Amino acid sequence: MKRSPLALVVVAFVVALMLYVGYHRARRSGPAFAPRLTQSTIAPDFSLESLDGKTMRLSDLRGKAVLLNFWATWCGPCKIEMPWFVELQNQYASQGLQIVGVAMDDASKEDISKFAKDMNVNYPILIGKEAVGDQYGGVPALPESFLIGRDGKIVDKIIGLRGKAEIEDSIKKALDTKAVTSQAGLPETHTVSR
Amino acid sequence: MKMNQATLVKSNYSSSGEVHKLLFLLLVGVAGCAWAQSPPKAPTVSMAAVPLTTAQRAQATMVNLNFRVPPGYHINSNNPKSEFLIPTALKMDLPTDIILGKIEYPPGEETSFPFSPDEKLNVYNGDFTIAVAVHPLHSVVPGKYQMHGVLRYQACDNAACYPPKTLPVSFEVKVVKEPPAHHANPAQSPHIHN
């Protein structure tokens, strides 16, 4: 059999490239086992405490379209999005939208409550935990939002501040999904509880 | 039985079609790795090396610490003018009998960003200098001393913010004795009295 020398060179180059990329990924800071969340992945389930002291579980929202927004009080761009979320929650609630904020903050619960009150937030704010952030890829920058369909699958991901129209388009995509009537078809989800 | 690598390659990839298949799979793998690289990376503020500073005992000596924010990012100044923003702050832990004097922060730059065009934030961009006063007491034995501390900052770009980080800060100070006290000679009469 005759082996093409060019093919061998290309294989060597690709292997070297993979080693380089792998090395830099390993050096990168962040969660050691950050999951690769892509479209159609079931959104990792979690259970977190809300500002009013109740515990909310993401999987309890199955059947609704969910905008899961990771934010912090020290994040300027997050503050810009919040009034949009208030409007969008009002506008699309009747169609089944539920916006959920997760505060990835070192600030006290009281400070987060004050901030949310100042911003007239009309959707639940949960006190975030690093473990939940890690489930969603480490959330290296804020704001970061995941649009989750009625079937619990991730429809879209938005990192950083984008326009309200772009967020609204993603919400419509999530609302267009169909709820899964039977739990039998859903893969097992992992839960992080408090 | 011994089999060298060339034999192994030869037996495994007996046709050019298989080599092409392998190449395709490798390229798909590389593309996957490159996609996974996409999350934004938190910027890191750096500090220039500080030349050895000579500090006299029993007096304050200013030491300039030069920092650099990477292009495209900003950090809050020491006085960001919002209770929720995290100010840049230097915290020093000095050796015994070397007192930390005033820390002089530069004024920030009043800047508005696309995410908040109506609001001006007070930030540091590019290079900035923080001056620290070190005051060795009279009891300090002359010699070289290492000063340690941390700079806490929180960075953003035009669309996203990154969690607060700390940068280790260290510099060396050479403590020297204070000059001998200068005593004025008592007034003497120019005339010799016998």
PDB file of C-alpha atoms in Angstrom, chain A residues 1-3 7-8 10-11 14-15 17-18 21 24-25 28-29 36-38 73-77 79-80 106 111-112 114-115 118 137 139-143 157 159-161, chain B residues 6 9-10 13-15 19 22-23 26-27 29-30 32-37 39-42 82-86 114-116 119 152 154 156 158-164:
ATOM      1  CA  MET A   1       0.000   0.000   0.000  1.00  0.00           C
ATOM      2  CA  LYS A   2       1.194   3.477  -0.797  1.00  0.00           C
ATOM      3  CA  ARG A   3       0.742   6.178   1.856  1.00  0.00           C
ATOM      4  CA  ALA A   7      -1.738  13.001   4.238  1.00  0.00           C
ATOM      5  CA  LEU A   8       0.787  12.132   6.931  1.00  0.00           C
ATOM      6  CA  VAL A  10      -1.701  16.891   7.495  1.00  0.00           C
ATOM      7  CA  VAL A  11      -2.374  14.253  10.175  1.00  0.00           C
ATOM      8  CA  VAL A  14      -3.924  18.281  12.988  1.00  0.00           C
ATOM      9  CA  VAL A  15      -2.656  16.213  15.925  1.00  0.00           C
ATOM     10  CA  LEU A  17      -3.143  21.523  16.655  1.00  0.00           C
ATOM     11  CA  MET A  18      -5.356  19.343  18.860  1.00  0.00           C
ATOM     12  CA  VAL A  21      -5.855  23.480  21.806  1.00  0.00           C
ATOM     13  CA  HIS A  24      -4.666  25.784  26.382  1.00  0.00           C
ATOM     14  CA  ARG A  25      -8.083  24.475  27.395  1.00  0.00           C
ATOM     15  CA  ARG A  28      -7.880  27.936  31.172  1.00  0.00           C
ATOM     16  CA  SER A  29      -9.355  28.906  34.511  1.00  0.00           C
ATOM     17  CA  ARG A  36     -20.713  21.579  26.990  1.00  0.00           C
ATOM     18  CA  LEU A  37     -24.193  23.036  26.736  1.00  0.00           C
ATOM     19  CA  THR A  38     -25.435  23.174  23.224  1.00  0.00           C
ATOM     20  CA  THR A  73     -25.375  43.625  41.349  1.00  0.00           C
ATOM     21  CA  TRP A  74     -21.879  44.780  40.279  1.00  0.00           C
ATOM     22  CA  CYS A  75     -22.577  44.130  36.607  1.00  0.00           C
ATOM     23  CA  GLY A  76     -23.467  47.315  34.689  1.00  0.00           C
ATOM     24  CA  PRO A  77     -24.735  45.593  31.523  1.00  0.00           C
ATOM     25  CA  LYS A  79     -28.642  46.446  35.021  1.00  0.00           C
ATOM     26  CA  ILE A  80     -29.497  47.565  31.493  1.00  0.00           C
ATOM     27  CA  ASP A 106     -21.060  38.025  46.940  1.00  0.00           C
ATOM     28  CA  ASP A 111     -28.448  44.029  49.156  1.00  0.00           C
ATOM     29  CA  ILE A 112     -29.642  41.827  46.307  1.00  0.00           C
ATOM     30  CA  LYS A 114     -32.752  46.108  47.567  1.00  0.00           C
ATOM     31  CA  PHE A 115     -31.230  46.100  44.090  1.00  0.00           C
ATOM     32  CA  ASP A 118     -34.975  49.364  42.921  1.00  0.00           C
ATOM     33  CA  GLY A 137     -20.436  26.251  31.772  1.00  0.00           C
ATOM     34  CA  VAL A 139     -20.695  31.535  33.640  1.00  0.00           C
ATOM     35  CA  PRO A 140     -17.351  33.297  33.022  1.00  0.00           C
ATOM     36  CA  ALA A 141     -18.941  36.637  32.102  1.00  0.00           C
ATOM     37  CA  LEU A 142     -22.173  38.360  33.028  1.00  0.00           C
ATOM     38  CA  PRO A 143     -24.864  38.790  31.943  1.00  0.00           C
ATOM     39  CA  LYS A 157     -27.624  31.114  24.867  1.00  0.00           C
ATOM     40  CA  ILE A 159     -23.508  35.966  26.540  1.00  0.00           C
ATOM     41  CA  GLY A 160     -23.053  39.644  27.310  1.00  0.00           C
ATOM     42  CA  LEU A 161     -25.399  42.508  26.610  1.00  0.00           C
TER      43      LEU A 161
ATOM     44  CA  ALA B   6       5.172   1.919  11.076  1.00  0.00           C
ATOM     45  CA  VAL B   9       0.049   2.312  10.902  1.00  0.00           C
ATOM     46  CA  LYS B  10       0.396   0.222   7.760  1.00  0.00           C
ATOM     47  CA  TYR B  13      -4.748   2.255   7.470  1.00  0.00           C
ATOM     48  CA  SER B  14      -4.555   0.071   4.489  1.00  0.00           C
ATOM     49  CA  SER B  15      -6.256   2.392   2.049  1.00  0.00           C
ATOM     50  CA  VAL B  19      -6.761   8.033   5.787  1.00  0.00           C
ATOM     51  CA  LEU B  22      -9.407   9.830   9.675  1.00  0.00           C
ATOM     52  CA  LEU B  23      -8.483  13.301   8.461  1.00  0.00           C
ATOM     53  CA  LEU B  26      -9.662  14.866  13.169  1.00  0.00           C
ATOM     54  CA  LEU B  27     -10.788  18.100  11.545  1.00  0.00           C
ATOM     55  CA  GLY B  29     -12.580  17.188  16.456  1.00  0.00           C
ATOM     56  CA  VAL B  30     -10.472  20.313  16.054  1.00  0.00           C
ATOM     57  CA  GLY B  32     -15.319  21.050  18.144  1.00  0.00           C
ATOM     58  CA  CYS B  33     -12.398  22.073  20.369  1.00  0.00           C
ATOM     59  CA  ALA B  34     -12.299  25.506  18.755  1.00  0.00           C
ATOM     60  CA  TRP B  35     -16.051  25.955  19.391  1.00  0.00           C
ATOM     61  CA  ALA B  36     -15.582  25.018  23.028  1.00  0.00           C
ATOM     62  CA  GLN B  37     -12.999  27.821  23.337  1.00  0.00           C
ATOM     63  CA  PRO B  39     -16.550  31.504  26.268  1.00  0.00           C
ATOM     64  CA  PRO B  40     -15.051  34.887  27.069  1.00  0.00           C
ATOM     65  CA  LYS B  41     -11.993  34.973  29.245  1.00  0.00           C
ATOM     66  CA  ALA B  42     -11.679  37.307  32.217  1.00  0.00           C
ATOM     67  CA  SER B  82     -22.337  53.544  42.860  1.00  0.00           C
ATOM     68  CA  GLU B  83     -22.837  51.527  45.998  1.00  0.00           C
ATOM     69  CA  PHE B  84     -23.169  48.311  43.992  1.00  0.00           C
ATOM     70  CA  LEU B  85     -19.999  48.623  41.916  1.00  0.00           C
ATOM     71  CA  ILE B  86     -16.832  47.071  43.290  1.00  0.00           C
ATOM     72  CA  PRO B 114     -22.628  51.571  25.037  1.00  0.00           C
ATOM     73  CA  PHE B 115     -24.414  49.555  27.724  1.00  0.00           C
ATOM     74  CA  SER B 116     -25.120  52.703  29.722  1.00  0.00           C
ATOM     75  CA  GLU B 119     -24.638  57.234  32.876  1.00  0.00           C
ATOM     76  CA  ARG B 152      -8.796  43.760  44.132  1.00  0.00           C
ATOM     77  CA  GLN B 154     -13.551  44.007  38.832  1.00  0.00           C
ATOM     78  CA  CYS B 156     -15.813  44.812  32.295  1.00  0.00           C
ATOM     79  CA  ASN B 158     -18.382  47.079  26.474  1.00  0.00           C
ATOM     80  CA  ALA B 159     -20.921  44.285  26.843  1.00  0.00           C
ATOM     81  CA  ALA B 160     -20.045  42.056  29.785  1.00  0.00           C
ATOM     82  CA  CYS B 161     -18.540  42.077  33.258  1.00  0.00           C
ATOM     83  CA  TYR B 162     -16.220  39.564  34.857  1.00  0.00           C
ATOM     84  CA  PRO B 163     -16.165  38.384  38.472  1.00  0.00           C
ATOM     85  CA  PRO B 164     -13.891  40.301  40.867  1.00  0.00           C
TER      86      PRO B 164
END
